[in-house]
Coordinates of C-alpha atoms in Angstrom, one line a residue:
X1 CA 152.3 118.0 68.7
X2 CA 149.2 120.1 69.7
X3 CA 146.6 118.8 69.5
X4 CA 143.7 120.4 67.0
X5 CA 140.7 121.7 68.5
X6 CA 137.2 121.2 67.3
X7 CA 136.1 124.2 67.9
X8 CA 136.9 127.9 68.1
X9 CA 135.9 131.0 70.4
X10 CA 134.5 133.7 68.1
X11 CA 134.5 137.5 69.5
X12 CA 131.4 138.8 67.8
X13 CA 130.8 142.5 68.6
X14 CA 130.1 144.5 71.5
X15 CA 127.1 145.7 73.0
X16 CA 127.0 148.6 75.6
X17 CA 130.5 148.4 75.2
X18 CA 130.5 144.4 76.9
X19 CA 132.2 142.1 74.8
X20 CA 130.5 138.9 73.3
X21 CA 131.5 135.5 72.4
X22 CA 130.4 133.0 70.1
X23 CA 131.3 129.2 70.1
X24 CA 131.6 127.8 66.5
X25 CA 131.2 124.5 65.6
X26 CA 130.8 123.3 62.6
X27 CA 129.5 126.4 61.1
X28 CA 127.3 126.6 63.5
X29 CA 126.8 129.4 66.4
X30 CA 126.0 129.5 70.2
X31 CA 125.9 132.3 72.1
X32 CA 128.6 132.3 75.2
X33 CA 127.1 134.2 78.6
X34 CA 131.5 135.6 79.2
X35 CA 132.4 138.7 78.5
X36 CA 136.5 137.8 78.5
X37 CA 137.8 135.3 76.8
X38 CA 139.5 134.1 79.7
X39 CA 135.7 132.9 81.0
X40 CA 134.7 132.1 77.9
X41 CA 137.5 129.1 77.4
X42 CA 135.9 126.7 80.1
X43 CA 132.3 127.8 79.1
X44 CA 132.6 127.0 75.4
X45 CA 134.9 123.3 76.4
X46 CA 131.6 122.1 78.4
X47 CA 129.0 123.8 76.4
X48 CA 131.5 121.9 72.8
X49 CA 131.2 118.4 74.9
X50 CA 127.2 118.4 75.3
X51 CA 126.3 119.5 71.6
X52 CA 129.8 116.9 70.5
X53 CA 127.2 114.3 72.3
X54 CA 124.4 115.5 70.9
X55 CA 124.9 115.2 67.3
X56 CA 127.2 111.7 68.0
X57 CA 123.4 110.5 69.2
X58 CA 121.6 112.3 65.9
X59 CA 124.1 110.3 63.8
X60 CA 123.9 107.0 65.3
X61 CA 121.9 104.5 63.4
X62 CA 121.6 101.8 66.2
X63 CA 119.7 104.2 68.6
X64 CA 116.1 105.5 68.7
X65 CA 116.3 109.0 69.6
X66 CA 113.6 110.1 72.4
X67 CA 112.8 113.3 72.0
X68 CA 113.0 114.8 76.1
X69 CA 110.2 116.6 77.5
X70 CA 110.3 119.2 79.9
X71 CA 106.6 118.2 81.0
X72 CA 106.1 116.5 84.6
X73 CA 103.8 113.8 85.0
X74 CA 101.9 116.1 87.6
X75 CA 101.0 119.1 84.5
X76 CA 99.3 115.8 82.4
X77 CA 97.3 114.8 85.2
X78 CA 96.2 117.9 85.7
X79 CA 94.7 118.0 81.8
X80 CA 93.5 114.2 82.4
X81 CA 91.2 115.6 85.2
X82 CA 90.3 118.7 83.1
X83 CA 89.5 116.5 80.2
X84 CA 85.6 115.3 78.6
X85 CA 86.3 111.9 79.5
X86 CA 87.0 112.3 83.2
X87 CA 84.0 114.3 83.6
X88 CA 82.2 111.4 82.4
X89 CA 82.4 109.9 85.7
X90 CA 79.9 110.0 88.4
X91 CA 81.0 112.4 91.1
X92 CA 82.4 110.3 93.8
X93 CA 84.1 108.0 91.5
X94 CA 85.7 111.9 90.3
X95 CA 86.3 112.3 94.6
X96 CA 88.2 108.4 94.4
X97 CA 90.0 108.9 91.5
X98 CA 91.6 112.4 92.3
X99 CA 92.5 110.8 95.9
X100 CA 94.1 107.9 93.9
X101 CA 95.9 110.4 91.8
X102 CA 97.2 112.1 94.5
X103 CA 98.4 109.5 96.6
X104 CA 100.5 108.6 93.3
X105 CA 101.8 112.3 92.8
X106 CA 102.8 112.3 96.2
X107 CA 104.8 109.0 97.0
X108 CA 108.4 109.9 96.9
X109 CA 110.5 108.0 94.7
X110 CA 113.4 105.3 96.4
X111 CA 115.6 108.1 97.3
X112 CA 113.4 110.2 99.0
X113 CA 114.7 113.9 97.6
X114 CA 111.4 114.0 95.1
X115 CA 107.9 112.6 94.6
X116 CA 106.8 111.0 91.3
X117 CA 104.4 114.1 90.7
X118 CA 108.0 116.0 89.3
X119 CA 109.4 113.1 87.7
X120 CA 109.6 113.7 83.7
X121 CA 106.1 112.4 81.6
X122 CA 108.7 111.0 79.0
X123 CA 110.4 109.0 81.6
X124 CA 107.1 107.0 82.1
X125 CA 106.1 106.7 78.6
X126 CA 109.6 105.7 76.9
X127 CA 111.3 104.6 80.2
X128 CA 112.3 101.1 80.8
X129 CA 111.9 100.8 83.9
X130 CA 108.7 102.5 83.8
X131 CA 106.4 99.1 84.9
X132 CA 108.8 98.6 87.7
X133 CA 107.9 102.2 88.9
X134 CA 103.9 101.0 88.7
X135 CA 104.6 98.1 90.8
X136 CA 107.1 100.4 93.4
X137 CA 103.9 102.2 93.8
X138 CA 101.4 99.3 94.0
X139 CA 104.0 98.0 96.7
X140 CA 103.5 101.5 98.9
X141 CA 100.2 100.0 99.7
X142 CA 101.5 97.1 101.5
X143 CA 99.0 94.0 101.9
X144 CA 96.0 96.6 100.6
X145 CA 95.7 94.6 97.7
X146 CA 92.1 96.2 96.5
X147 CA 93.9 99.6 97.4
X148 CA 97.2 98.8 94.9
X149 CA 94.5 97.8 92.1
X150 CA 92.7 100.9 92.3
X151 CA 96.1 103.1 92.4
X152 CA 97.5 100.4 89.0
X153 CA 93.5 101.6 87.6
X154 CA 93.8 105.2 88.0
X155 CA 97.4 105.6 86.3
X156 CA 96.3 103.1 83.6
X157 CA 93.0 105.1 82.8
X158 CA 95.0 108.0 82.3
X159 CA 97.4 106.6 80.2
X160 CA 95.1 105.1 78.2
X161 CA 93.2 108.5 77.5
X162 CA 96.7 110.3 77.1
X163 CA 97.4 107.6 74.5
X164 CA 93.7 107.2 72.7
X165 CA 92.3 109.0 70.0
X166 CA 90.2 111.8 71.7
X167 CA 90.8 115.1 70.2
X168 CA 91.8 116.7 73.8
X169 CA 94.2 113.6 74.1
X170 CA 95.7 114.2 70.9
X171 CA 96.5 118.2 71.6
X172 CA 97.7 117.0 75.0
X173 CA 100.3 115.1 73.0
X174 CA 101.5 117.6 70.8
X175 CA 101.7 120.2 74.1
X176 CA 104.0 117.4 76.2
X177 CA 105.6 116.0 73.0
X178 CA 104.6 112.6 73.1
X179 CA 106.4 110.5 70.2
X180 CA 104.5 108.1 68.3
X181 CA 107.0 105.3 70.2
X182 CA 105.1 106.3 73.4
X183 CA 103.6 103.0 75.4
X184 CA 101.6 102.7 78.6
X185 CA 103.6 101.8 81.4
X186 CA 100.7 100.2 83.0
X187 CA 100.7 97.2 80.1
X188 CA 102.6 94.5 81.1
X189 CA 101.5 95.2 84.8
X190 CA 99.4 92.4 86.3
X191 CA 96.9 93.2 89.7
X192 CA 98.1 92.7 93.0
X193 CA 97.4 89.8 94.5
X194 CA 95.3 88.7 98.1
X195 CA 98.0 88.4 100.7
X196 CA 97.9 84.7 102.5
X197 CA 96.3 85.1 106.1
X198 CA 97.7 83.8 109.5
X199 CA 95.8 80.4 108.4
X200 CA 97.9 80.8 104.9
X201 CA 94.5 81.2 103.1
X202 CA 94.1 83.7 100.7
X203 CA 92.0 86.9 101.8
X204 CA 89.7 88.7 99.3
X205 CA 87.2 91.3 99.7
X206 CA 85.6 91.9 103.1
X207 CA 85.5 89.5 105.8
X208 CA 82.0 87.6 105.6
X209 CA 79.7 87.0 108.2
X210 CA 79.3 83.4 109.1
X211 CA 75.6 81.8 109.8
X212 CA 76.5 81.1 113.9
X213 CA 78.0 85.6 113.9
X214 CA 74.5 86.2 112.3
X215 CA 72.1 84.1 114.5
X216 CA 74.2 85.5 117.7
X217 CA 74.0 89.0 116.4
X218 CA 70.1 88.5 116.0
X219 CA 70.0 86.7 119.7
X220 CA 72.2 89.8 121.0
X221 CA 69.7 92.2 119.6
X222 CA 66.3 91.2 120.4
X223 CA 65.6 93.6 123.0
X224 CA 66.5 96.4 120.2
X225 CA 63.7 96.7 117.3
X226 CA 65.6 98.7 115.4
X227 CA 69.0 97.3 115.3
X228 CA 67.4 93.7 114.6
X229 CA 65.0 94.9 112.1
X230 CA 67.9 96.5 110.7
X231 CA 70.5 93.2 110.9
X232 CA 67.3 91.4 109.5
X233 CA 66.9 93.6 106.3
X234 CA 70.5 93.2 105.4
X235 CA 70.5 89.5 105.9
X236 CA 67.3 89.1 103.4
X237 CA 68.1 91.8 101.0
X238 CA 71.8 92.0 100.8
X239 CA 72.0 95.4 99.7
X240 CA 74.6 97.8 99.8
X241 CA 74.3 100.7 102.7
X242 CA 74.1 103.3 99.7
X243 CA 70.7 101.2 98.4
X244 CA 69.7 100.0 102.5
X245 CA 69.1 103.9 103.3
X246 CA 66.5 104.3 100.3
X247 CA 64.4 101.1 100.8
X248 CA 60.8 102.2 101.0
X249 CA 57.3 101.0 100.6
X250 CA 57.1 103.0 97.4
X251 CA 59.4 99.9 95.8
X252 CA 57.1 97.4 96.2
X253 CA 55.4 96.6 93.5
X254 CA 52.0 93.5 93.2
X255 CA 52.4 91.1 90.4
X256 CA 49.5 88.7 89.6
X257 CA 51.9 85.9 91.7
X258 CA 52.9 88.0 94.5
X259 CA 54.5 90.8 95.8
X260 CA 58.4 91.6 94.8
X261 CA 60.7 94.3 96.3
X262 CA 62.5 96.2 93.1
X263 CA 65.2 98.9 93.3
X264 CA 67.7 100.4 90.8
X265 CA 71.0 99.8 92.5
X266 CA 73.0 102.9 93.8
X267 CA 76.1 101.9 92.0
X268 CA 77.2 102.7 88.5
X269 CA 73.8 104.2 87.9
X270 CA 74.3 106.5 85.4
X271 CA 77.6 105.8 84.5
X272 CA 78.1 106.3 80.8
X273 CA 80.7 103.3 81.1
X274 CA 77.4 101.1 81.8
X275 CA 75.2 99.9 79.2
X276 CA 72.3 100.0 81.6
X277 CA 71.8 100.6 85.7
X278 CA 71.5 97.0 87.6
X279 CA 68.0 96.5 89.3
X280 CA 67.8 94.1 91.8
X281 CA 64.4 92.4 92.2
X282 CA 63.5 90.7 95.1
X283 CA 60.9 88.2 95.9
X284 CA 58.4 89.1 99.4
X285 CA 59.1 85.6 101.0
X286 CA 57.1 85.2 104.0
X287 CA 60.5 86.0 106.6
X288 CA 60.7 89.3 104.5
X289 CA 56.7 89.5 104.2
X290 CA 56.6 89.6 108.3
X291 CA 59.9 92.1 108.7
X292 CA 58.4 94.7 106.8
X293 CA 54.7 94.1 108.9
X294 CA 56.8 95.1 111.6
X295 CA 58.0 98.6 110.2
X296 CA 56.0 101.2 111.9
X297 CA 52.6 101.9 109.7
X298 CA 54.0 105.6 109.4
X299 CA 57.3 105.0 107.8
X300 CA 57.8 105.3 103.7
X301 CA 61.6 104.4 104.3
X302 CA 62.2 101.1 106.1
X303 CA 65.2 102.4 107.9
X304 CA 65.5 105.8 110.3
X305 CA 67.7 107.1 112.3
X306 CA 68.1 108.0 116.3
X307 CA 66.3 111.2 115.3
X308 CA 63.2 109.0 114.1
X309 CA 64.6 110.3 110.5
X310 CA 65.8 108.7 107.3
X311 CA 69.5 108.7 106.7
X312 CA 70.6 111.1 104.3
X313 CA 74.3 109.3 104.1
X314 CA 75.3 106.0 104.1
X315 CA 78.4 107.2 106.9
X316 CA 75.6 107.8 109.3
X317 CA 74.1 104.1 109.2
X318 CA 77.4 102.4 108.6
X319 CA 78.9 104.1 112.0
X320 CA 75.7 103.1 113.7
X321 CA 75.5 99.2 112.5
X322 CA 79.6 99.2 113.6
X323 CA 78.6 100.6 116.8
X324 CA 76.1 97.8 117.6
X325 CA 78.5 94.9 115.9
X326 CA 80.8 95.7 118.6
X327 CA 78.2 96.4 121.4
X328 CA 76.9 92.8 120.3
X329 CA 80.9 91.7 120.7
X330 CA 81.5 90.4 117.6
X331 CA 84.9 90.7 116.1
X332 CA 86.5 93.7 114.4
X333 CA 87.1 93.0 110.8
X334 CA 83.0 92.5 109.9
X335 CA 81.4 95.1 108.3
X336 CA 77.6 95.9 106.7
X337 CA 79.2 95.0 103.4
X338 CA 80.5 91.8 104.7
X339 CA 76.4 90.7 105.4
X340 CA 75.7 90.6 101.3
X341 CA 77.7 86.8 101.7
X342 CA 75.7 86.4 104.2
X343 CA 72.6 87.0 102.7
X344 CA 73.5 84.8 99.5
X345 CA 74.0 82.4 101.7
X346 CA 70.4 82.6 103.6
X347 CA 68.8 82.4 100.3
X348 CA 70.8 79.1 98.9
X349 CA 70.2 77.7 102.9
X350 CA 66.3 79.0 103.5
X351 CA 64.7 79.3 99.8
X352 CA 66.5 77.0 97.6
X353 CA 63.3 75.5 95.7
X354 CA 62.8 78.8 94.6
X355 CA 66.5 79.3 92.7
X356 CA 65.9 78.3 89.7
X357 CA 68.9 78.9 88.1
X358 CA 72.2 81.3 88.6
X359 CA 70.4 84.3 86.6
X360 CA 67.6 83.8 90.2
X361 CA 70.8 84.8 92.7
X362 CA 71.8 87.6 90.2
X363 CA 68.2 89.5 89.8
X364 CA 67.8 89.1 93.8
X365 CA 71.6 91.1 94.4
X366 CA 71.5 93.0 91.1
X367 CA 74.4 91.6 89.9
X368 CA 75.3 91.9 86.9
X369 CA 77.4 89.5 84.8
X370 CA 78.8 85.7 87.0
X371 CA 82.0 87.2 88.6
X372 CA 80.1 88.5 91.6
X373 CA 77.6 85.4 92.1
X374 CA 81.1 82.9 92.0
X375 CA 82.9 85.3 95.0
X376 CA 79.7 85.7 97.2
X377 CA 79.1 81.6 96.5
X378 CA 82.7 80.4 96.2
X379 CA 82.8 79.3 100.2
X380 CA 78.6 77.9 100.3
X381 CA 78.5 74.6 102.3
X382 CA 78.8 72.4 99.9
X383 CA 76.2 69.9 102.3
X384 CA 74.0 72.9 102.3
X385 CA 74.2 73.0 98.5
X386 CA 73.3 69.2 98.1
X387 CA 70.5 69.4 100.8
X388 CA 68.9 72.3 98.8
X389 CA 68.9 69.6 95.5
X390 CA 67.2 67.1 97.2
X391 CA 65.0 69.4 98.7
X392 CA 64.3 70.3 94.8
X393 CA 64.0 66.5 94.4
X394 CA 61.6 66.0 96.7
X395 CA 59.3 69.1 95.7
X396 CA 59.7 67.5 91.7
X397 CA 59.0 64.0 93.3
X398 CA 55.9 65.3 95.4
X399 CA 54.8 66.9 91.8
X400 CA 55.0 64.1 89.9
X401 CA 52.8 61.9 92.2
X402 CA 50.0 64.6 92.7

């Protein structure tokens, strides 16, 4: 017996004296592209199997219908970066997060024929296997763990703004037809964690400075003014290069006690994600009293250049202080950042009696909440710390007899 077709092959008309063809289904039309029938027989067969499919899907009741969108994951960054909210970052967190955004655009996917930039926006958002895609990217950064965290950040900001409840969010939904089902593929994705060393120690952050690099480095530079007034100043201030470069005679300030050092710190000041800038203030003990004696008389900024000029980037100083951590031969890995451990350090070891409490380290660094003052004190001596206590003791005991 033949067997019944479905569907039927409809000649419709003519135009410009062409034939046309209809496929009908249902009731329903499509327009063939074949002119004879003879072409139109394997055209309407494939183009009958794909709406047959179609409308099996519409008419199941055990699965959620995702609407497909044409839209590339590239097109919504591109109206993330255009968007109010990204411009409420300061500009070189703008620079980091475009360079985040495009490493992520740009890694190819496991086969190699495509980046992730043209993969499909629903695929991330309704997807499965979405997360695994976050960490496939994470992984591209190898044992750059800091690196993988700020890549996880950058697509999680954005799907968090695609997903929130800004106005330009919401008409960036309707233009990439984002379902209500939609999730952020960034949810259920932890941070990447410190790779164990050759010692099988976990590594975080930079590699400190420990008190025998900083006394040699000091040694190793005592026929140069500069560099050790320079190695000095970050070992009692711990600042940041982008704050080091600033530090002037205009920031300290006389109280009725004594003299303090006080600066707004470079970072997050002004950032509309910040309740308030950080401002470290630092006490003029009498090793930092007799550094800045030393500065020439005509100086306002405590640190200049080769040209006898202040730095106007922190590149320029941070090339120069690597330059002399090698001339002094001290081992690759250390950095001017990796001297702010250092420096909490010299305080608990040189000035304990005048900690107080924790809130004393964070108003010297700036810090703001405890998570920085437990990783720059996690590794302290722990016979340093009990010596400064009894030191504490003493001065109390001392006190108490006068």
């Amino acid at each position: 017996m033949r067997q019944r077709k479905e569907y039927r092959i409809k000649q419709s008309g003519h135009r410009h004296g062409v034939p046309f063809f209809d496929l009908m289904v249902n009731g329903l039309k499509y327009r063939l592209a074949a002119t004879t029938r003879e072409a139109a027989e394997p055209e309407a067969k494939a183009r009958y199997k794909v709406t047959a499919a179609a409308r099996a899907a519409a008419l199941s009741p055990y699965r959620r219908i995702v609407r497909p969108s044409p839209s590339l994951l590239q097109t919504a960054f591109t109206a993330y970066l255009a968007s109010d909210t990204f411009k409420l970052y300061k500009r070189l967190t703008q620079t980091q997060r475009r360079s985040q955004i495009n490493q992520v655009l740009n890694t190819k996917v496991q086969s190699g024929q495509r980046t992730f930039g043209e993969s499909a926006l629903s695929d991330w958002l309704h997807g499965s296997e979405a997360p695994d895609v976050v960490r496939y990217i994470m992984g591209t950064c190898g044992t750059k763990a800091a690196q993988a965290n700020h890549l996880r950040k950058a697509i999680d900001q954005f799907f968090i703004w695609l997903l929130g409840e800004e106005p330009q969010a919401a008409e960036a939904r309707l233009m990439f037809n984002v379902g209500k089902h939609a999730t952020n593929p960034c949810l259920h994705v932890g941070k990447a964690k410190p790779k164990r060393g050759a010692d099988g120690r976990m590594r975080r952050g930079y590699t400190p400075f420990t008190a025998e690099q900083v006394d040699d480095w000091l040694h190793a530079s005592k026929d140069d003014p500069e560099q050790n007034r320079v190695v000095r100043l970050l070992l009692m201030t711990g600042a940041r290069l982008s704050d080091l470069i600033l530090l002037n005679r205009l920031m300290i300030k006389q109280t009725d006690v004594g003299r303090i050092l006080t600066y707004t710190c470079t970072k997050g000041r002004g950032s509309a994600f910040r309740q308030a800038d950080s401002i470290a203030v630092i006490p003029i003990v009498p090793e930092l009293d007799a550094l800045i004696s030393e500065m020439p008389a005509d100086r306002l900024v405590f640190i200049h250049s080769a040209h006898d000029r202040p730095y106007s980037c922190t590149e320029g100083l941070g090339n120069r202080i690597r330059e002399w951590r090698r001339d002094c031969g001290l081992p690759e890995g250390l950095s001017a950042h990796s001297m702010r451990k250092a420096s909490t350090h010299w305080w608990l070891r040189n000035h304990r009696d005048l900690l107080a409490n924790n809130f004393s380290l964070k108003t010297i660094f700036g810090w703001v909440t405890d998570k920085e003052l437990e990783r720059y004190t996690a590794d302290f001596d722990r016979a340093q710390e009990a010596r400064g206590m009894l030191i504490k003791l003493a001065v109390r005991h001392k006190a108490g007899h006068g």
